[in-house]
């Protein structure tokens, strides 16, 4: 399918392909490489073609870590599932919240087991209502009876475990949101960072020892130089093919830079890459626009600007953050089966429309009543960005 799309779209050169970490993708990428090598359409012979989704890597790490407290999470999940299973149970739980004088903008949310970020949100909301759950255990015998059929009612140790791991889950949750943003920039080609990121790592020896850091820097230098030489050779080849003769002093190349001046800069012993890396870092202001910066600087660094234009377009995550996790368990499971077909269709279609948009969790307080009105046909939802995110969250809960 990928080969067919490349052919239909007329894409002659392939730099990278970002996929998740399924083992079948290794075989698929190698098959794709062999076909593209025959047509000589790979950049650097496909050495950097296989880009593994960073969000999916984080997902695997966290899921493996959550196995250590699996029973505690199962008990808390069962408690949340109980009160979310009917309106009467939810009403009893709200009474417990009022008696315990818990101040919160939203109720608890039920997670989906295949999405640890929803598990983080579930634990975060459940911990805020811990006293309400403890009171419910005393006042609702059916709550205790039903949970005893499974792993049991959450104990103090379970709540303490959840409270302990929550700060770690929050770090991974925020990182997932960050790297899944559509405006995330590659660090080395960010004029606010460049190679100074390695200096920061060397100052903090908790992450790398000196030998590992030296090997990382050597590998990064080698990668950058190989890219620079490949793009430089490609540009010079295209100039020879298009012009057929050596350029005059007044002729400009496709970047608007006199060819003679570029040759002179190379004769000084420093390439564009060396000059770029040696210049001072740009001010890391919130309003900094990296694409606008490279557009302006393309006359000074034509080859690197060409690299940046293509490298910055490579996503390090296959999808937006809210879709970085398996959706198989939340499309039409028995928790969502109470939704009308019209609501389900709207949610699925809206998710497709919003893919690639950074997800921001918002308060869902009051939306359950609004959904009931929609399902009975007494009102219509305006599918603005805010409503769609909130409705999707409620439906998942």
C-alpha positions as a LaTeX table, in Angstrom:
\begin{tabular}{lrrr}
\hline
Residue & $x$ (\AA) & $y$ (\AA) & $z$ (\AA) \\
\hline
Unk1 & 0.00 & 0.00 & 0.00 \\
Unk2 & 2.85 & 2.41 & 0.83 \\
Unk3 & 4.58 & 1.63 & $-2.47$ \\
Unk4 & 1.33 & 2.19 & $-4.32$ \\
Unk5 & 0.77 & 5.55 & $-2.61$ \\
Unk6 & 4.32 & 6.70 & $-3.37$ \\
Unk7 & 3.76 & 5.86 & $-7.01$ \\
Unk8 & 0.38 & 7.60 & $-7.23$ \\
Unk9 & 1.62 & 10.72 & $-5.42$ \\
Unk10 & 4.78 & 10.88 & $-7.52$ \\
Unk11 & 7.17 & 10.87 & $-4.57$ \\
Unk12 & 10.62 & 10.10 & $-5.94$ \\
Unk13 & 12.72 & 10.22 & $-2.77$ \\
Unk14 & 12.01 & 8.71 & 0.64 \\
Unk15 & 13.79 & 9.85 & 3.79 \\
Unk16 & 11.94 & 8.08 & 6.60 \\
Unk17 & 8.81 & 6.20 & 7.52 \\
Unk18 & 7.47 & 6.54 & 11.08 \\
Unk19 & 5.68 & 3.45 & 12.40 \\
Unk20 & 4.94 & 1.85 & 15.75 \\
Unk21 & 7.14 & $-0.85$ & 17.28 \\
Unk22 & 5.30 & $-3.94$ & 16.11 \\
Unk23 & 7.78 & $-6.63$ & 15.08 \\
Unk24 & 5.98 & $-7.09$ & 11.77 \\
Unk25 & 7.02 & $-3.56$ & 10.82 \\
Unk26 & 10.69 & $-4.62$ & 10.78 \\
Unk27 & 9.97 & $-7.06$ & 7.99 \\
Unk28 & 7.73 & $-4.60$ & 6.18 \\
Unk29 & 10.33 & $-1.82$ & 6.26 \\
Unk30 & 13.05 & $-4.13$ & 4.91 \\
Unk31 & 10.74 & $-5.18$ & 2.07 \\
Unk32 & 10.03 & $-1.53$ & 1.29 \\
Unk33 & 13.74 & $-0.69$ & 1.35 \\
Unk34 & 14.59 & $-3.39$ & $-1.19$ \\
Unk35 & 11.99 & $-2.10$ & $-3.61$ \\
Unk36 & 13.04 & 1.54 & $-3.24$ \\
Unk37 & 16.75 & 0.75 & $-3.56$ \\
Unk38 & 16.11 & $-0.68$ & $-7.02$ \\
Unk39 & 14.87 & 2.73 & $-8.12$ \\
Unk40 & 17.60 & 4.57 & $-6.20$ \\
Unk41 & 15.01 & 6.65 & $-4.38$ \\
Unk42 & 16.29 & 6.37 & $-0.79$ \\
Unk43 & 18.19 & 9.08 & 1.08 \\
Unk44 & 21.49 & 7.70 & 2.44 \\
Unk45 & 20.53 & 4.24 & 1.17 \\
Unk46 & 17.69 & 4.07 & 3.67 \\
Unk47 & 19.92 & 4.05 & 6.78 \\
Unk48 & 17.54 & 6.40 & 8.60 \\
Unk49 & 14.32 & 5.22 & 7.01 \\
Unk50 & 12.89 & 3.21 & 9.91 \\
Unk51 & 11.62 & 5.75 & 12.47 \\
Unk52 & 10.09 & 4.12 & 15.54 \\
Unk53 & 7.26 & 5.98 & 17.23 \\
Unk54 & 8.56 & 7.54 & 20.45 \\
Unk55 & 5.07 & 7.76 & 21.96 \\
Unk56 & 4.60 & 4.05 & 21.43 \\
Unk57 & 7.98 & 3.33 & 23.05 \\
Unk58 & 6.87 & 5.31 & 26.12 \\
Unk59 & 3.62 & 3.39 & 26.07 \\
Unk60 & 5.46 & 0.05 & 26.26 \\
Unk61 & 7.72 & 1.29 & 29.07 \\
Unk62 & 4.86 & 2.49 & 31.25 \\
Unk63 & 2.69 & $-0.58$ & 30.67 \\
Unk64 & 5.59 & $-2.77$ & 31.75 \\
Unk65 & 6.08 & $-0.69$ & 34.90 \\
Unk66 & 2.37 & $-0.76$ & 35.79 \\
Unk67 & 2.52 & $-4.56$ & 36.06 \\
Unk68 & 4.23 & $-4.10$ & 39.44 \\
Unk69 & 1.05 & $-2.56$ & 40.92 \\
Unk70 & $-1.45$ & $-4.35$ & 38.74 \\
Unk71 & $-3.70$ & $-5.66$ & 41.55 \\
Unk72 & $-4.00$ & $-2.23$ & 43.17 \\
Unk73 & $-4.98$ & $-0.64$ & 39.87 \\
Unk74 & $-7.50$ & $-3.44$ & 39.21 \\
Unk75 & $-9.23$ & $-2.81$ & 42.55 \\
Unk76 & $-9.42$ & 0.95 & 42.00 \\
Unk77 & $-10.66$ & 0.41 & 38.44 \\
Unk78 & $-13.39$ & $-1.94$ & 39.70 \\
Unk79 & $-14.50$ & 0.68 & 42.22 \\
Unk80 & $-14.72$ & 3.35 & 39.54 \\
Unk81 & $-16.51$ & 0.97 & 37.18 \\
Unk82 & $-19.11$ & 0.24 & 39.84 \\
Unk83 & $-20.20$ & 3.83 & 40.35 \\
Unk84 & $-20.08$ & 4.59 & 36.61 \\
Unk85 & $-22.28$ & 1.62 & 35.67 \\
Unk86 & $-25.61$ & 3.25 & 36.57 \\
Unk87 & $-27.09$ & 6.62 & 37.42 \\
Unk88 & $-28.40$ & 5.41 & 40.80 \\
Unk89 & $-24.95$ & 4.30 & 41.91 \\
Unk90 & $-23.48$ & 7.57 & 40.71 \\
Unk91 & $-26.12$ & 9.45 & 42.73 \\
Unk92 & $-25.13$ & 7.55 & 45.90 \\
Unk93 & $-21.49$ & 8.36 & 45.25 \\
Unk94 & $-22.30$ & 12.06 & 44.84 \\
Unk95 & $-24.00$ & 11.96 & 48.25 \\
Unk96 & $-20.80$ & 10.54 & 49.72 \\
Unk97 & $-18.82$ & 13.34 & 48.08 \\
Unk98 & $-21.09$ & 15.93 & 49.68 \\
Unk99 & $-20.84$ & 14.29 & 53.11 \\
Unk100 & $-17.06$ & 14.24 & 52.91 \\
Unk101 & $-17.06$ & 17.85 & 51.66 \\
Unk102 & $-14.79$ & 17.04 & 48.73 \\
Unk103 & $-14.25$ & 19.99 & 46.41 \\
Unk104 & $-13.54$ & 18.90 & 42.84 \\
Unk105 & $-14.50$ & 20.21 & 39.41 \\
Unk106 & $-15.11$ & 16.76 & 37.94 \\
Unk107 & $-16.08$ & 13.23 & 38.96 \\
Unk108 & $-13.99$ & 10.10 & 38.57 \\
Unk109 & $-13.29$ & 8.79 & 35.08 \\
Unk110 & $-13.05$ & 5.18 & 33.94 \\
Unk111 & $-9.92$ & 4.22 & 32.04 \\
Unk112 & $-9.33$ & 1.89 & 29.12 \\
Unk113 & $-6.76$ & $-0.79$ & 29.90 \\
Unk114 & $-4.93$ & $-0.43$ & 26.59 \\
Unk115 & $-4.31$ & 3.28 & 27.22 \\
Unk116 & $-2.15$ & 3.97 & 30.26 \\
Unk117 & $-2.66$ & 7.72 & 29.90 \\
Unk118 & $-6.34$ & 7.19 & 30.70 \\
Unk119 & $-5.19$ & 5.08 & 33.67 \\
Unk120 & $-3.23$ & 8.08 & 34.90 \\
Unk121 & $-6.31$ & 10.28 & 34.60 \\
Unk122 & $-8.44$ & 7.66 & 36.38 \\
Unk123 & $-6.02$ & 7.37 & 39.31 \\
Unk124 & $-5.65$ & 11.13 & 39.51 \\
Unk125 & $-9.41$ & 11.67 & 39.79 \\
Unk126 & $-9.98$ & 8.63 & 42.05 \\
Unk127 & $-7.38$ & 9.77 & 44.57 \\
Unk128 & $-9.19$ & 13.08 & 44.92 \\
Unk129 & $-12.31$ & 11.13 & 45.93 \\
Unk130 & $-10.65$ & 8.49 & 48.15 \\
Unk131 & $-12.68$ & 9.44 & 51.23 \\
Unk132 & $-15.91$ & 9.19 & 49.22 \\
Unk133 & $-15.01$ & 5.64 & 48.17 \\
Unk134 & $-14.26$ & 4.72 & 51.79 \\
Unk135 & $-17.64$ & 6.10 & 52.91 \\
Unk136 & $-19.40$ & 4.28 & 50.07 \\
Unk137 & $-17.90$ & 1.03 & 51.39 \\
Unk138 & $-19.71$ & 1.61 & 54.72 \\
Unk139 & $-23.06$ & 2.72 & 53.29 \\
Unk140 & $-23.49$ & 0.52 & 50.20 \\
Unk141 & $-23.40$ & $-3.24$ & 50.89 \\
Unk142 & $-23.90$ & $-4.04$ & 47.23 \\
Unk143 & $-20.70$ & $-2.12$ & 46.43 \\
Unk144 & $-18.71$ & $-4.39$ & 48.77 \\
Unk145 & $-20.47$ & $-7.55$ & 47.60 \\
Unk146 & $-19.89$ & $-6.90$ & 43.89 \\
Unk147 & $-16.23$ & $-5.95$ & 44.28 \\
Unk148 & $-15.55$ & $-8.98$ & 46.49 \\
Unk149 & $-16.45$ & $-11.14$ & 43.50 \\
Unk150 & $-13.31$ & $-9.78$ & 41.84 \\
Unk151 & $-10.09$ & $-8.50$ & 43.41 \\
Unk152 & $-11.89$ & $-6.89$ & 46.32 \\
Unk153 & $-12.46$ & $-3.38$ & 47.65 \\
Unk154 & $-9.49$ & $-0.94$ & 47.42 \\
Unk155 & $-7.44$ & $-0.99$ & 50.62 \\
Unk156 & $-5.28$ & 1.74 & 52.14 \\
Unk157 & $-2.20$ & 0.10 & 50.58 \\
Unk158 & $-3.80$ & 0.34 & 47.14 \\
Unk159 & $-4.44$ & 4.05 & 47.50 \\
Unk160 & $-0.89$ & 4.57 & 48.78 \\
Unk161 & 0.55 & 2.66 & 45.80 \\
Unk162 & $-1.52$ & 4.76 & 43.40 \\
Unk163 & $-0.42$ & 7.97 & 45.11 \\
Unk164 & 3.23 & 6.86 & 44.86 \\
Unk165 & 3.24 & 6.10 & 41.13 \\
Unk166 & 1.10 & 9.06 & 40.09 \\
Unk167 & 4.02 & 11.58 & 39.87 \\
Unk168 & 5.91 & 9.19 & 37.59 \\
Unk169 & 2.88 & 8.64 & 35.37 \\
Unk170 & 2.40 & 12.40 & 35.16 \\
Unk171 & 5.92 & 12.82 & 33.74 \\
Unk172 & 5.30 & 10.26 & 31.00 \\
Unk173 & 1.84 & 11.72 & 30.34 \\
Unk174 & 3.25 & 15.22 & 29.81 \\
Unk175 & 6.12 & 13.93 & 27.67 \\
Unk176 & 3.66 & 12.06 & 25.47 \\
Unk177 & 1.64 & 15.23 & 24.96 \\
Unk178 & 4.84 & 17.14 & 24.16 \\
Unk179 & 6.39 & 14.79 & 21.61 \\
Unk180 & 3.04 & 14.20 & 19.90 \\
Unk181 & 2.58 & 17.89 & 19.22 \\
Unk182 & 2.47 & 18.79 & 15.53 \\
Unk183 & 4.93 & 21.65 & 16.13 \\
Unk184 & 7.63 & 19.57 & 17.86 \\
Unk185 & 11.05 & 20.39 & 16.41 \\
Unk186 & 14.14 & 18.24 & 15.88 \\
Unk187 & 16.62 & 19.47 & 18.51 \\
Unk188 & 19.88 & 19.65 & 16.53 \\
Unk189 & 18.29 & 21.63 & 13.72 \\
Unk190 & 16.63 & 23.96 & 16.24 \\
Unk191 & 18.78 & 27.13 & 16.35 \\
Unk192 & 17.82 & 27.53 & 20.01 \\
Unk193 & 19.52 & 24.23 & 20.96 \\
Unk194 & 21.86 & 22.85 & 18.28 \\
Unk195 & 24.55 & 20.63 & 19.82 \\
Unk196 & 24.32 & 22.32 & 23.22 \\
Unk197 & 21.85 & 19.66 & 24.30 \\
Unk198 & 24.85 & 17.33 & 24.65 \\
Unk199 & 26.55 & 19.86 & 26.90 \\
Unk200 & 23.50 & 19.86 & 29.16 \\
Unk201 & 23.59 & 16.07 & 29.32 \\
Unk202 & 27.29 & 16.09 & 30.18 \\
Unk203 & 26.63 & 18.50 & 33.08 \\
Unk204 & 24.04 & 16.08 & 34.45 \\
Unk205 & 25.89 & 12.75 & 34.66 \\
Unk206 & 22.79 & 10.91 & 35.93 \\
Unk207 & 21.80 & 10.09 & 32.35 \\
Unk208 & 25.08 & 9.25 & 30.59 \\
Unk209 & 28.62 & 8.53 & 31.61 \\
Unk210 & 31.49 & 10.15 & 29.72 \\
Unk211 & 32.02 & 7.20 & 27.39 \\
Unk212 & 28.34 & 6.96 & 26.40 \\
Unk213 & 28.14 & 10.70 & 25.83 \\
Unk214 & 31.26 & 10.68 & 23.65 \\
Unk215 & 29.83 & 7.85 & 21.53 \\
Unk216 & 26.53 & 9.71 & 21.22 \\
Unk217 & 28.25 & 12.89 & 20.09 \\
Unk218 & 30.40 & 10.96 & 17.60 \\
Unk219 & 27.35 & 9.25 & 16.14 \\
Unk220 & 25.45 & 12.54 & 15.90 \\
Unk221 & 28.38 & 14.30 & 14.22 \\
Unk222 & 28.72 & 11.45 & 11.73 \\
Unk223 & 24.99 & 11.54 & 10.93 \\
Unk224 & 24.96 & 15.29 & 10.37 \\
Unk225 & 28.02 & 15.23 & 8.15 \\
Unk226 & 26.69 & 12.34 & 6.08 \\
Unk227 & 23.41 & 14.18 & 5.59 \\
Unk228 & 25.21 & 17.37 & 4.66 \\
Unk229 & 27.43 & 15.62 & 2.09 \\
Unk230 & 24.48 & 13.73 & 0.61 \\
Unk231 & 22.40 & 16.88 & 0.15 \\
Unk232 & 25.42 & 18.82 & $-1.10$ \\
Unk233 & 26.20 & 16.18 & $-3.75$ \\
Unk234 & 22.54 & 16.02 & $-4.74$ \\
Unk235 & 22.35 & 19.77 & $-5.16$ \\
Unk236 & 25.53 & 20.00 & $-7.22$ \\
Unk237 & 24.32 & 17.13 & $-9.41$ \\
Unk238 & 20.99 & 18.84 & $-10.04$ \\
Unk239 & 22.80 & 22.06 & $-10.93$ \\
Unk240 & 24.99 & 20.29 & $-13.48$ \\
Unk241 & 21.98 & 18.59 & $-15.03$ \\
Unk242 & 19.86 & 21.72 & $-15.22$ \\
Unk243 & 22.50 & 24.16 & $-16.40$ \\
Unk244 & 24.80 & 21.96 & $-18.43$ \\
Unk245 & 27.76 & 24.26 & $-17.84$ \\
Unk246 & 29.58 & 26.10 & $-15.07$ \\
Unk247 & 27.67 & 29.07 & $-13.71$ \\
Unk248 & 28.82 & 32.62 & $-14.31$ \\
Unk249 & 29.65 & 34.89 & $-11.41$ \\
Unk250 & 26.29 & 36.64 & $-11.59$ \\
Unk251 & 24.18 & 33.47 & $-11.87$ \\
Unk252 & 22.11 & 32.43 & $-8.85$ \\
Unk253 & 21.24 & 28.88 & $-7.87$ \\
Unk254 & 17.81 & 27.78 & $-6.79$ \\
Unk255 & 18.34 & 29.24 & $-3.32$ \\
Unk256 & 19.26 & 32.68 & $-4.61$ \\
Unk257 & 22.91 & 32.39 & $-3.47$ \\
Unk258 & 25.72 & 33.14 & $-5.94$ \\
Unk259 & 27.62 & 29.95 & $-6.72$ \\
Unk260 & 30.99 & 31.67 & $-6.50$ \\
Unk261 & 30.30 & 32.95 & $-2.98$ \\
Unk262 & 29.38 & 29.48 & $-1.84$ \\
Unk263 & 32.60 & 28.09 & $-3.28$ \\
Unk264 & 34.54 & 30.80 & $-1.48$ \\
Unk265 & 32.92 & 29.91 & 1.85 \\
Unk266 & 34.02 & 26.30 & 1.43 \\
Unk267 & 37.57 & 27.35 & 0.58 \\
Unk268 & 37.88 & 28.96 & 4.01 \\
Unk269 & 37.92 & 25.48 & 5.49 \\
Unk270 & 34.46 & 25.65 & 7.03 \\
Unk271 & 31.31 & 24.23 & 5.58 \\
Unk272 & 27.83 & 25.61 & 6.05 \\
Unk273 & 27.30 & 23.02 & 8.76 \\
Unk274 & 30.38 & 24.16 & 10.71 \\
Unk275 & 29.36 & 27.82 & 10.46 \\
Unk276 & 25.80 & 27.07 & 11.57 \\
Unk277 & 26.84 & 25.04 & 14.60 \\
Unk278 & 29.45 & 27.60 & 15.70 \\
Unk279 & 27.07 & 30.56 & 15.68 \\
Unk280 & 25.41 & 31.69 & 18.91 \\
Unk281 & 22.07 & 30.19 & 19.89 \\
Unk282 & 18.87 & 32.05 & 19.16 \\
Unk283 & 16.81 & 33.44 & 22.01 \\
Unk284 & 14.36 & 30.70 & 23.18 \\
Unk285 & 11.33 & 32.97 & 23.34 \\
Unk286 & 7.80 & 31.47 & 23.29 \\
Unk287 & 7.02 & 33.33 & 20.06 \\
Unk288 & 10.00 & 31.88 & 18.19 \\
Unk289 & 8.94 & 30.43 & 14.81 \\
Unk290 & 11.49 & 27.86 & 13.68 \\
Unk291 & 10.05 & 27.54 & 10.16 \\
Unk292 & 10.14 & 31.30 & 9.63 \\
Unk293 & 13.74 & 31.37 & 10.91 \\
Unk294 & 14.89 & 28.75 & 8.41 \\
Unk295 & 13.04 & 30.52 & 5.61 \\
Unk296 & 14.94 & 33.73 & 6.32 \\
Unk297 & 18.28 & 31.99 & 6.83 \\
Unk298 & 18.00 & 29.79 & 3.72 \\
Unk299 & 20.07 & 32.33 & 1.77 \\
Unk300 & 22.96 & 31.89 & 4.24 \\
Unk301 & 22.60 & 28.13 & 4.75 \\
Unk302 & 21.00 & 26.79 & 1.56 \\
Unk303 & 22.07 & 23.18 & 2.00 \\
Unk304 & 21.23 & 22.95 & 5.71 \\
Unk305 & 17.93 & 24.73 & 5.07 \\
Unk306 & 17.09 & 22.01 & 2.57 \\
Unk307 & 17.92 & 19.37 & 5.20 \\
Unk308 & 15.90 & 21.21 & 7.84 \\
Unk309 & 12.90 & 21.52 & 5.55 \\
Unk310 & 12.74 & 17.74 & 5.21 \\
Unk311 & 14.03 & 16.57 & 8.61 \\
Unk312 & 11.72 & 18.87 & 10.57 \\
Unk313 & 8.80 & 17.32 & 8.71 \\
Unk314 & 9.59 & 13.84 & 10.10 \\
Unk315 & 7.23 & 13.09 & 13.01 \\
Unk316 & 8.76 & 11.27 & 15.98 \\
Unk317 & 5.29 & 9.99 & 16.84 \\
Unk318 & 2.94 & 8.28 & 14.42 \\
Unk319 & $-0.18$ & 10.08 & 15.61 \\
Unk320 & $-1.44$ & 12.78 & 17.93 \\
Unk321 & $-1.12$ & 12.06 & 21.65 \\
Unk322 & $-4.69$ & 10.91 & 22.29 \\
Unk323 & $-4.36$ & 8.36 & 19.50 \\
Unk324 & $-0.91$ & 7.14 & 20.52 \\
Unk325 & $-2.53$ & 4.19 & 22.26 \\
Unk326 & $-4.60$ & 1.30 & 21.02 \\
Unk327 & $-8.21$ & 2.32 & 20.32 \\
Unk328 & $-9.40$ & $-1.26$ & 19.88 \\
Unk329 & $-10.82$ & $-1.46$ & 23.38 \\
Unk330 & $-12.76$ & 1.79 & 23.32 \\
Unk331 & $-14.49$ & 1.94 & 19.94 \\
Unk332 & $-17.56$ & $-0.10$ & 20.87 \\
Unk333 & $-16.95$ & $-1.99$ & 24.11 \\
Unk334 & $-19.73$ & $-2.72$ & 26.61 \\
Unk335 & $-19.06$ & 0.57 & 28.42 \\
Unk336 & $-19.90$ & 2.60 & 25.32 \\
Unk337 & $-22.70$ & 0.34 & 24.08 \\
Unk338 & $-25.33$ & 2.56 & 25.73 \\
Unk339 & $-24.57$ & 5.36 & 23.26 \\
Unk340 & $-26.89$ & 5.81 & 20.32 \\
Unk341 & $-25.51$ & 4.99 & 16.85 \\
Unk342 & $-25.64$ & 8.69 & 15.94 \\
Unk343 & $-23.43$ & 9.66 & 18.88 \\
Unk344 & $-20.94$ & 6.85 & 18.18 \\
Unk345 & $-20.73$ & 7.82 & 14.52 \\
Unk346 & $-20.18$ & 11.48 & 15.44 \\
Unk347 & $-17.40$ & 10.60 & 17.89 \\
Unk348 & $-15.56$ & 8.31 & 15.47 \\
Unk349 & $-15.80$ & 10.79 & 12.58 \\
Unk350 & $-14.76$ & 13.72 & 14.77 \\
Unk351 & $-11.74$ & 11.78 & 16.02 \\
Unk352 & $-10.60$ & 11.35 & 12.42 \\
Unk353 & $-11.07$ & 15.06 & 11.73 \\
Unk354 & $-9.02$ & 16.07 & 14.74 \\
Unk355 & $-6.13$ & 13.65 & 14.32 \\
Unk356 & $-2.88$ & 15.55 & 14.50 \\
Unk357 & $-4.33$ & 18.22 & 16.80 \\
Unk358 & $-2.57$ & 18.39 & 20.22 \\
Unk359 & $-4.95$ & 16.94 & 22.80 \\
Unk360 & $-5.78$ & 18.99 & 25.86 \\
Unk361 & $-7.79$ & 17.44 & 28.65 \\
Unk362 & $-10.61$ & 19.68 & 29.77 \\
Unk363 & $-13.20$ & 19.46 & 32.52 \\
Unk364 & $-16.16$ & 17.23 & 31.64 \\
Unk365 & $-18.34$ & 18.49 & 34.46 \\
Unk366 & $-21.95$ & 18.84 & 33.32 \\
Unk367 & $-21.49$ & 17.12 & 29.97 \\
Unk368 & $-23.17$ & 13.87 & 31.02 \\
Unk369 & $-26.50$ & 15.69 & 31.32 \\
Unk370 & $-25.87$ & 17.33 & 27.94 \\
Unk371 & $-25.22$ & 13.92 & 26.35 \\
Unk372 & $-28.50$ & 12.60 & 27.70 \\
Unk373 & $-30.32$ & 15.50 & 26.06 \\
Unk374 & $-28.57$ & 14.80 & 22.77 \\
Unk375 & $-29.46$ & 11.11 & 22.85 \\
Unk376 & $-33.14$ & 11.99 & 23.44 \\
Unk377 & $-33.06$ & 14.49 & 20.59 \\
Unk378 & $-33.89$ & 17.51 & 22.73 \\
Unk379 & $-30.76$ & 19.49 & 21.87 \\
Unk380 & $-27.91$ & 19.63 & 19.41 \\
Unk381 & $-24.20$ & 19.76 & 20.11 \\
Unk382 & $-22.03$ & 22.38 & 18.49 \\
Unk383 & $-18.92$ & 20.43 & 17.53 \\
Unk384 & $-16.34$ & 23.05 & 18.40 \\
Unk385 & $-12.84$ & 21.91 & 19.36 \\
Unk386 & $-13.66$ & 22.17 & 23.08 \\
Unk387 & $-16.96$ & 20.30 & 22.90 \\
Unk388 & $-15.51$ & 17.51 & 20.80 \\
Unk389 & $-12.62$ & 16.88 & 23.19 \\
Unk390 & $-14.95$ & 16.88 & 26.20 \\
Unk391 & $-17.59$ & 14.68 & 24.57 \\
Unk392 & $-14.91$ & 12.20 & 23.50 \\
Unk393 & $-13.60$ & 12.12 & 27.07 \\
Unk394 & $-17.06$ & 11.51 & 28.53 \\
Unk395 & $-17.79$ & 8.76 & 26.03 \\
Unk396 & $-14.49$ & 7.07 & 26.88 \\
Unk397 & $-15.22$ & 7.40 & 30.60 \\
\hline
\end{tabular}
